[in-house]
Amino acid sequence: MTLAETPNDKNSSNPFLTLNYEPALESLGDDYYDEVAAAEFPQHLLRWRNDELLPILGLDPQAVTDEDFITAFGKFEGRKPLLALRYHGYQFGEYNRQLGDGRGFLYGQVRATNGELYDFGTKGSGRTPYSRGGDGMLTLKGGVREVLAAEALHYLGVRTSRCLTMIETGLSLWRGDEPSPTRSSVMIRMSSSHIRFGTFERLHYFQRPDLIQKLLNHVIEQYYQDLSTEKDKYALFYAQLVKRIAELVAQWMAAGFCHAVLNTDNMSITGESFDYGPYAFIPTYDPYFIAAYFDYYGRYSYSYQPSICKLNLEMLQEPLKSIIDQGDLEAGLARFDEYYQAEYRSLMLKKLGFKELQHPQTEELVNLTLDFLQDSQIGYHQFFYEMARTFSSKWRDEPAFVLNASDIVPVPGASAIFDNWCILYHKILNDFDLSSIDGIAQTLADHNPKTVLLRPVIESIWEAIAQEDNWQPFNDLVKQIQSRQ
Ligand code: AMP
Ligand code: MG
């Protein structure tokens, strides 16, 4: 190392260290977090950098080196304080006060070029006071899976956190749910916030309405800015949160996504989706599909997600009661189903090629589609992709022409539901002018990508990494997702 290359110089030229950091949460005081130190890793191999996120941070991807990622987010040089956030939460219905950031911390909060405040949160960065018996680490496979989920969901129109980078860290980890020893990683998640429902639940547990109000003011000021000058901003905040969560879960449902761990510590106060562990995209439309092997009773199964999110919102009323009138909380929550249905129908309609339909027809088409998908057990994503791939103006001529060039047609006459579905779809197409056909084809293409993160796809990506350290399939898959293929 020459004199000109002292570690300090390296850090001061690292673009990640000179971003617009704001001590937004830090300035609320240490009731909400503990200052922690990051683990030191034996190795730092940059496995993923999300260059798509750099422009909104005001950075030019060309000007950011792999070494910049590694020194900032693998070695954690030059940034303090690192804050493990405190929270509790209901896990599978049981209150757990042994939570908090057990393998991560808030690295920093950045004001982006769009004016929004973003959290950089780590996952797999070492032990904290909340690690309990855990090692504070993230498996490489866990990192790969979260990167993929976040990108896929983002491109499916789900409001989600995304991963900024993932670095392999050279440790051997032992896990009950992966062949072990298994490789390790540290990941940086960029999200609108890491404040959870469980952050408020913890403050309620300690009977600190003063701290609840302080945090709520912060949340409204940063993430519900439109409400910050309203007289009844607290009630409006809850009503808005209900809407955001209802729409989020509708986005998951239309995307065929099962989050798998909808504990209240995994519910963001900004209504953003985050923390992707044992998630899965449904292979077929099965309402009782369970993604997590430890979800023995199917509490978080695919079609229970809306009611579980509603229940989580209801439980959040407990800590908010000291600040928001009970009647306002109830009135806010009462609109959940309406918001959910409106968003779900609108998204499903788009998957079927339509931006808008008359109401009774929308409901009929969506319901009949779901009946068919459930009855036939045809691939959920495959069905919509085949719609997009084989759509033709000829479908207007005869019900029997609908989907007839696709790979998924049941034998004609074998399924009365399919026949009825074709009759309905054909009828709806004929309600449109011929000039609308290109628009329908485009809507189908926009909402039904070919690339779907079904479990076998992720497993094959992981096998290439695990067996041959071959990252090409992973990189190719992310590129396909990001180019909406
Ligand atoms: P999660 O299931 O990832 O949402 O985590 C639930 C809780 O367990 C959080 O408090 C995590 O920080 C903690 N946790 C999960 N895995 C580990 C680990 N390997 N070491 C320490 N804490 C962990
Ligand atoms: Mg979590």
mmCIF file of N, CA and C in Angstrom, residues 360-445:
data_model
loop_
_atom_site.group_PDB
_atom_site.id
_atom_site.type_symbol
_atom_site.label_atom_id
_atom_site.label_comp_id
_atom_site.label_asym_id
_atom_site.label_seq_id
_atom_site.Cartn_x
_atom_site.Cartn_y
_atom_site.Cartn_z
ATOM 1 N N PRO A 360 -70.112 -6.343 -12.806
ATOM 2 C CA PRO A 360 -70.557 -7.741 -12.661
ATOM 3 C C PRO A 360 -69.727 -8.695 -13.512
ATOM 4 N N GLN A 361 -69.276 -8.185 -14.667
ATOM 5 C CA GLN A 361 -68.499 -9.041 -15.554
ATOM 6 C C GLN A 361 -67.101 -9.307 -14.981
ATOM 7 N N THR A 362 -66.535 -8.298 -14.346
ATOM 8 C CA THR A 362 -65.221 -8.456 -13.717
ATOM 9 C C THR A 362 -65.278 -9.590 -12.717
ATOM 10 N N GLU A 363 -66.284 -9.516 -11.864
ATOM 11 C CA GLU A 363 -66.377 -10.512 -10.810
ATOM 12 C C GLU A 363 -66.600 -11.907 -11.400
ATOM 13 N N GLU A 364 -67.451 -11.972 -12.395
ATOM 14 C CA GLU A 364 -67.750 -13.259 -13.027
ATOM 15 C C GLU A 364 -66.487 -13.847 -13.670
ATOM 16 N N LEU A 365 -65.757 -12.995 -14.386
ATOM 17 C CA LEU A 365 -64.561 -13.490 -15.083
ATOM 18 C C LEU A 365 -63.481 -13.925 -14.085
ATOM 19 N N VAL A 366 -63.237 -13.099 -13.075
ATOM 20 C CA VAL A 366 -62.193 -13.453 -12.110
ATOM 21 C C VAL A 366 -62.583 -14.732 -11.373
ATOM 22 N N ASN A 367 -63.830 -14.820 -10.938
ATOM 23 C CA ASN A 367 -64.255 -16.018 -10.196
ATOM 24 C C ASN A 367 -64.176 -17.274 -11.053
ATOM 25 N N LEU A 368 -64.607 -17.156 -12.292
ATOM 26 C CA LEU A 368 -64.600 -18.339 -13.161
ATOM 27 C C LEU A 368 -63.151 -18.758 -13.481
ATOM 28 N N THR A 369 -62.287 -17.772 -13.638
ATOM 29 C CA THR A 369 -60.860 -18.077 -13.879
ATOM 30 C C THR A 369 -60.295 -18.852 -12.693
ATOM 31 N N LEU A 370 -60.606 -18.367 -11.477
ATOM 32 C CA LEU A 370 -60.077 -19.046 -10.286
ATOM 33 C C LEU A 370 -60.676 -20.446 -10.152
ATOM 34 N N ASP A 371 -61.976 -20.584 -10.472
ATOM 35 C CA ASP A 371 -62.596 -21.920 -10.431
ATOM 36 C C ASP A 371 -61.858 -22.866 -11.363
ATOM 37 N N PHE A 372 -61.592 -22.372 -12.560
ATOM 38 C CA PHE A 372 -60.915 -23.213 -13.541
ATOM 39 C C PHE A 372 -59.509 -23.581 -13.073
ATOM 40 N N LEU A 373 -58.787 -22.573 -12.561
ATOM 41 C CA LEU A 373 -57.408 -22.837 -12.128
ATOM 42 C C LEU A 373 -57.377 -23.823 -10.969
ATOM 43 N N GLN A 374 -58.341 -23.699 -10.083
ATOM 44 C CA GLN A 374 -58.364 -24.605 -8.930
ATOM 45 C C GLN A 374 -58.782 -26.008 -9.352
ATOM 46 N N ASP A 375 -59.793 -26.070 -10.202
ATOM 47 C CA ASP A 375 -60.309 -27.371 -10.634
ATOM 48 C C ASP A 375 -59.284 -28.128 -11.483
ATOM 49 N N SER A 376 -58.638 -27.401 -12.397
ATOM 50 C CA SER A 376 -57.741 -28.076 -13.344
ATOM 51 C C SER A 376 -56.355 -28.328 -12.760
ATOM 52 N N GLN A 377 -55.971 -27.489 -11.777
ATOM 53 C CA GLN A 377 -54.603 -27.530 -11.237
ATOM 54 C C GLN A 377 -53.543 -27.334 -12.330
ATOM 55 N N ILE A 378 -53.944 -26.608 -13.367
ATOM 56 C CA ILE A 378 -52.972 -26.164 -14.368
ATOM 57 C C ILE A 378 -52.053 -25.149 -13.701
ATOM 58 N N GLY A 379 -50.808 -25.053 -14.144
ATOM 59 C CA GLY A 379 -49.872 -24.101 -13.533
ATOM 60 C C GLY A 379 -50.462 -22.693 -13.518
ATOM 61 N N TYR A 380 -50.431 -22.057 -12.332
ATOM 62 C CA TYR A 380 -51.029 -20.717 -12.186
ATOM 63 C C TYR A 380 -50.348 -19.721 -13.118
ATOM 64 N N HIS A 381 -49.021 -19.701 -13.082
ATOM 65 C CA HIS A 381 -48.279 -18.720 -13.883
ATOM 66 C C HIS A 381 -48.270 -19.132 -15.353
ATOM 67 N N GLN A 382 -48.225 -20.442 -15.562
ATOM 68 C CA GLN A 382 -48.210 -20.959 -16.930
ATOM 69 C C GLN A 382 -49.492 -20.569 -17.667
ATOM 70 N N PHE A 383 -50.613 -20.663 -16.958
ATOM 71 C CA PHE A 383 -51.894 -20.309 -17.568
ATOM 72 C C PHE A 383 -51.846 -18.873 -18.094
ATOM 73 N N PHE A 384 -51.408 -17.938 -17.240
ATOM 74 C CA PHE A 384 -51.424 -16.538 -17.652
ATOM 75 C C PHE A 384 -50.359 -16.272 -18.721
ATOM 76 N N TYR A 385 -49.225 -16.940 -18.593
ATOM 77 C CA TYR A 385 -48.192 -16.740 -19.607
ATOM 78 C C TYR A 385 -48.685 -17.254 -20.964
ATOM 79 N N GLU A 386 -49.369 -18.393 -20.964
ATOM 80 C CA GLU A 386 -49.889 -18.931 -22.225
ATOM 81 C C GLU A 386 -50.965 -18.017 -22.811
ATOM 82 N N MET A 387 -51.734 -17.381 -21.945
ATOM 83 C CA MET A 387 -52.697 -16.382 -22.429
ATOM 84 C C MET A 387 -51.941 -15.305 -23.215
ATOM 85 N N ALA A 388 -50.869 -14.805 -22.583
ATOM 86 C CA ALA A 388 -50.097 -13.719 -23.205
ATOM 87 C C ALA A 388 -49.412 -14.212 -24.487
ATOM 88 N N ARG A 389 -48.861 -15.408 -24.429
ATOM 89 C CA ARG A 389 -48.061 -15.922 -25.548
ATOM 90 C C ARG A 389 -48.911 -16.232 -26.773
ATOM 91 N N THR A 390 -50.120 -16.764 -26.541
ATOM 92 C CA THR A 390 -50.895 -17.257 -27.697
ATOM 93 C C THR A 390 -52.096 -16.382 -28.035
ATOM 94 N N PHE A 391 -52.247 -15.270 -27.338
ATOM 95 C CA PHE A 391 -53.426 -14.420 -27.575
ATOM 96 C C PHE A 391 -53.536 -14.039 -29.057
ATOM 97 N N SER A 392 -54.761 -14.063 -29.565
ATOM 98 C CA SER A 392 -54.948 -13.772 -30.982
ATOM 99 C C SER A 392 -56.331 -13.150 -31.197
ATOM 100 N N SER A 393 -56.419 -12.291 -32.182
ATOM 101 C CA SER A 393 -57.726 -11.684 -32.501
ATOM 102 C C SER A 393 -58.715 -12.763 -32.945
ATOM 103 N N LYS A 394 -58.189 -13.919 -33.360
ATOM 104 C CA LYS A 394 -59.078 -15.029 -33.785
ATOM 105 C C LYS A 394 -59.940 -15.525 -32.626
ATOM 106 N N TRP A 395 -59.484 -15.268 -31.409
ATOM 107 C CA TRP A 395 -60.262 -15.723 -30.247
ATOM 108 C C TRP A 395 -61.648 -15.077 -30.228
ATOM 109 N N ARG A 396 -61.786 -13.994 -30.998
ATOM 110 C CA ARG A 396 -63.107 -13.343 -31.082
ATOM 111 C C ARG A 396 -64.090 -14.157 -31.914
ATOM 112 N N ASP A 397 -63.565 -15.041 -32.784
ATOM 113 C CA ASP A 397 -64.437 -15.736 -33.740
ATOM 114 C C ASP A 397 -65.250 -16.847 -33.108
ATOM 115 N N GLU A 398 -64.602 -17.656 -32.298
ATOM 116 C CA GLU A 398 -65.262 -18.841 -31.718
ATOM 117 C C GLU A 398 -64.754 -19.070 -30.303
ATOM 118 N N PRO A 399 -65.611 -19.438 -29.363
ATOM 119 C CA PRO A 399 -65.097 -19.787 -28.031
ATOM 120 C C PRO A 399 -64.053 -20.891 -28.100
ATOM 121 N N ALA A 400 -64.217 -21.805 -29.038
ATOM 122 C CA ALA A 400 -63.282 -22.938 -29.112
ATOM 123 C C ALA A 400 -61.883 -22.518 -29.550
ATOM 124 N N PHE A 401 -61.765 -21.297 -30.114
ATOM 125 C CA PHE A 401 -60.440 -20.846 -30.548
ATOM 126 C C PHE A 401 -59.616 -20.283 -29.382
ATOM 127 N N VAL A 402 -60.314 -19.956 -28.285
ATOM 128 C CA VAL A 402 -59.609 -19.335 -27.157
ATOM 129 C C VAL A 402 -58.594 -20.331 -26.581
ATOM 130 N N LEU A 403 -57.372 -19.918 -26.509
ATOM 131 C CA LEU A 403 -56.271 -20.725 -25.960
ATOM 132 C C LEU A 403 -56.011 -22.017 -26.744
ATOM 133 N N ASN A 404 -56.553 -22.127 -27.942
ATOM 134 C CA ASN A 404 -56.438 -23.427 -28.619
ATOM 135 C C ASN A 404 -55.037 -23.699 -29.159
ATOM 136 N N ALA A 405 -54.207 -22.661 -29.216
ATOM 137 C CA ALA A 405 -52.829 -22.909 -29.667
ATOM 138 C C ALA A 405 -51.862 -23.008 -28.484
ATOM 139 N N SER A 406 -52.404 -23.060 -27.286
ATOM 140 C CA SER A 406 -51.518 -23.064 -26.117
ATOM 141 C C SER A 406 -51.181 -24.483 -25.696
ATOM 142 N N ASP A 407 -50.253 -24.574 -24.742
ATOM 143 C CA ASP A 407 -49.824 -25.886 -24.241
ATOM 144 C C ASP A 407 -50.739 -26.416 -23.155
ATOM 145 N N ILE A 408 -51.731 -25.646 -22.779
ATOM 146 C CA ILE A 408 -52.439 -26.009 -21.546
ATOM 147 C C ILE A 408 -53.911 -26.336 -21.740
ATOM 148 N N VAL A 409 -54.343 -26.454 -22.993
ATOM 149 C CA VAL A 409 -55.769 -26.674 -23.181
ATOM 150 C C VAL A 409 -56.162 -28.065 -22.696
ATOM 151 N N PRO A 410 -57.170 -28.160 -21.856
ATOM 152 C CA PRO A 410 -57.678 -29.482 -21.528
ATOM 153 C C PRO A 410 -58.351 -30.060 -22.773
ATOM 154 N N VAL A 411 -58.485 -31.352 -22.828
ATOM 155 C CA VAL A 411 -59.165 -31.976 -23.971
ATOM 156 C C VAL A 411 -60.541 -31.308 -24.095
ATOM 157 N N PRO A 412 -60.911 -30.867 -25.323
ATOM 158 C CA PRO A 412 -62.192 -30.155 -25.437
ATOM 159 C C PRO A 412 -63.331 -30.995 -24.854
ATOM 160 N N GLY A 413 -64.161 -30.348 -24.104
ATOM 161 C CA GLY A 413 -65.303 -31.036 -23.503
ATOM 162 C C GLY A 413 -64.981 -31.724 -22.196
ATOM 163 N N ALA A 414 -63.659 -31.841 -21.882
ATOM 164 C CA ALA A 414 -63.289 -32.558 -20.658
ATOM 165 C C ALA A 414 -63.601 -31.727 -19.425
ATOM 166 N N SER A 415 -63.594 -30.440 -19.602
ATOM 167 C CA SER A 415 -63.842 -29.595 -18.453
ATOM 168 C C SER A 415 -64.928 -28.591 -18.772
ATOM 169 N N ALA A 416 -66.070 -28.774 -18.121
ATOM 170 C CA ALA A 416 -67.185 -27.853 -18.336
ATOM 171 C C ALA A 416 -66.774 -26.450 -17.896
ATOM 172 N N ILE A 417 -65.972 -26.385 -16.849
ATOM 173 C CA ILE A 417 -65.562 -25.056 -16.359
ATOM 174 C C ILE A 417 -64.727 -24.340 -17.421
ATOM 175 N N PHE A 418 -63.815 -25.100 -18.033
ATOM 176 C CA PHE A 418 -62.981 -24.479 -19.067
ATOM 177 C C PHE A 418 -63.854 -24.012 -20.236
ATOM 178 N N ASP A 419 -64.804 -24.846 -20.642
ATOM 179 C CA ASP A 419 -65.679 -24.454 -21.745
ATOM 180 C C ASP A 419 -66.436 -23.173 -21.390
ATOM 181 N N ASN A 420 -66.955 -23.127 -20.165
ATOM 182 C CA ASN A 420 -67.681 -21.917 -19.752
ATOM 183 C C ASN A 420 -66.768 -20.706 -19.724
ATOM 184 N N TRP A 421 -65.544 -20.962 -19.284
ATOM 185 C CA TRP A 421 -64.575 -19.865 -19.221
ATOM 186 C C TRP A 421 -64.312 -19.327 -20.639
ATOM 187 N N CYS A 422 -64.132 -20.244 -21.590
ATOM 188 C CA CYS A 422 -63.875 -19.827 -22.983
ATOM 189 C C CYS A 422 -65.063 -19.048 -23.550
ATOM 190 N N ILE A 423 -66.255 -19.509 -23.221
ATOM 191 C CA ILE A 423 -67.462 -18.819 -23.717
ATOM 192 C C ILE A 423 -67.504 -17.392 -23.168
ATOM 193 N N LEU A 424 -67.218 -17.268 -21.885
ATOM 194 C CA LEU A 424 -67.245 -15.942 -21.265
ATOM 195 C C LEU A 424 -66.147 -15.044 -21.841
ATOM 196 N N TYR A 425 -64.944 -15.590 -21.969
ATOM 197 C CA TYR A 425 -63.829 -14.772 -22.462
ATOM 198 C C TYR A 425 -64.105 -14.313 -23.898
ATOM 199 N N HIS A 426 -64.624 -15.230 -24.695
ATOM 200 C CA HIS A 426 -64.975 -14.916 -26.075
ATOM 201 C C HIS A 426 -66.036 -13.816 -26.128
ATOM 202 N N LYS A 427 -67.017 -13.924 -25.262
ATOM 203 C CA LYS A 427 -68.101 -12.932 -25.220
ATOM 204 C C LYS A 427 -67.528 -11.557 -24.842
ATOM 205 N N ILE A 428 -66.662 -11.538 -23.830
ATOM 206 C CA ILE A 428 -66.088 -10.253 -23.391
ATOM 207 C C ILE A 428 -65.248 -9.641 -24.515
ATOM 208 N N LEU A 429 -64.473 -10.485 -25.198
ATOM 209 C CA LEU A 429 -63.647 -9.956 -26.300
ATOM 210 C C LEU A 429 -64.518 -9.298 -27.360
ATOM 211 N N ASN A 430 -65.695 -9.864 -27.563
ATOM 212 C CA ASN A 430 -66.569 -9.300 -28.588
ATOM 213 C C ASN A 430 -67.274 -8.029 -28.137
ATOM 214 N N ASP A 431 -67.178 -7.728 -26.858
ATOM 215 C CA ASP A 431 -67.691 -6.432 -26.389
ATOM 216 C C ASP A 431 -66.728 -5.305 -26.745
ATOM 217 N N PHE A 432 -65.509 -5.685 -27.128
ATOM 218 C CA PHE A 432 -64.511 -4.679 -27.496
ATOM 219 C C PHE A 432 -64.424 -4.573 -29.015
ATOM 220 N N ASP A 433 -64.017 -3.386 -29.500
ATOM 221 C CA ASP A 433 -63.751 -3.228 -30.937
ATOM 222 C C ASP A 433 -62.499 -4.014 -31.303
ATOM 223 N N LEU A 434 -62.384 -4.287 -32.584
ATOM 224 C CA LEU A 434 -61.176 -4.948 -33.070
ATOM 225 C C LEU A 434 -59.940 -4.095 -32.761
ATOM 226 N N SER A 435 -60.158 -2.778 -32.726
ATOM 227 C CA SER A 435 -59.018 -1.875 -32.482
ATOM 228 C C SER A 435 -58.457 -2.001 -31.059
ATOM 229 N N SER A 436 -59.213 -2.636 -30.165
ATOM 230 C CA SER A 436 -58.717 -2.780 -28.787
ATOM 231 C C SER A 436 -57.815 -3.993 -28.619
ATOM 232 N N ILE A 437 -57.783 -4.847 -29.649
ATOM 233 C CA ILE A 437 -57.114 -6.136 -29.490
ATOM 234 C C ILE A 437 -55.627 -5.996 -29.182
ATOM 235 N N ASP A 438 -54.968 -5.054 -29.845
ATOM 236 C CA ASP A 438 -53.524 -4.872 -29.579
ATOM 237 C C ASP A 438 -53.293 -4.450 -28.135
ATOM 238 N N GLY A 439 -54.173 -3.606 -27.636
ATOM 239 C CA GLY A 439 -54.053 -3.150 -26.246
ATOM 240 C C GLY A 439 -54.211 -4.308 -25.271
ATOM 241 N N ILE A 440 -55.135 -5.209 -25.568
ATOM 242 C CA ILE A 440 -55.341 -6.377 -24.689
ATOM 243 C C ILE A 440 -54.094 -7.270 -24.722
ATOM 244 N N ALA A 441 -53.566 -7.469 -25.932
ATOM 245 C CA ALA A 441 -52.345 -8.288 -26.061
ATOM 246 C C ALA A 441 -51.208 -7.672 -25.242
ATOM 247 N N GLN A 442 -51.117 -6.352 -25.303
ATOM 248 C CA GLN A 442 -50.039 -5.669 -24.576
ATOM 249 C C GLN A 442 -50.239 -5.790 -23.058
ATOM 250 N N THR A 443 -51.484 -5.645 -22.612
ATOM 251 C CA THR A 443 -51.760 -5.760 -21.173
ATOM 252 C C THR A 443 -51.411 -7.173 -20.693
ATOM 253 N N LEU A 444 -51.780 -8.172 -21.482
ATOM 254 C CA LEU A 444 -51.431 -9.556 -21.126
ATOM 255 C C LEU A 444 -49.908 -9.709 -21.023
ATOM 256 N N ALA A 445 -49.210 -9.162 -22.017
ATOM 257 C CA ALA A 445 -47.742 -9.299 -22.023
ATOM 258 C C ALA A 445 -47.122 -8.561 -20.839
#
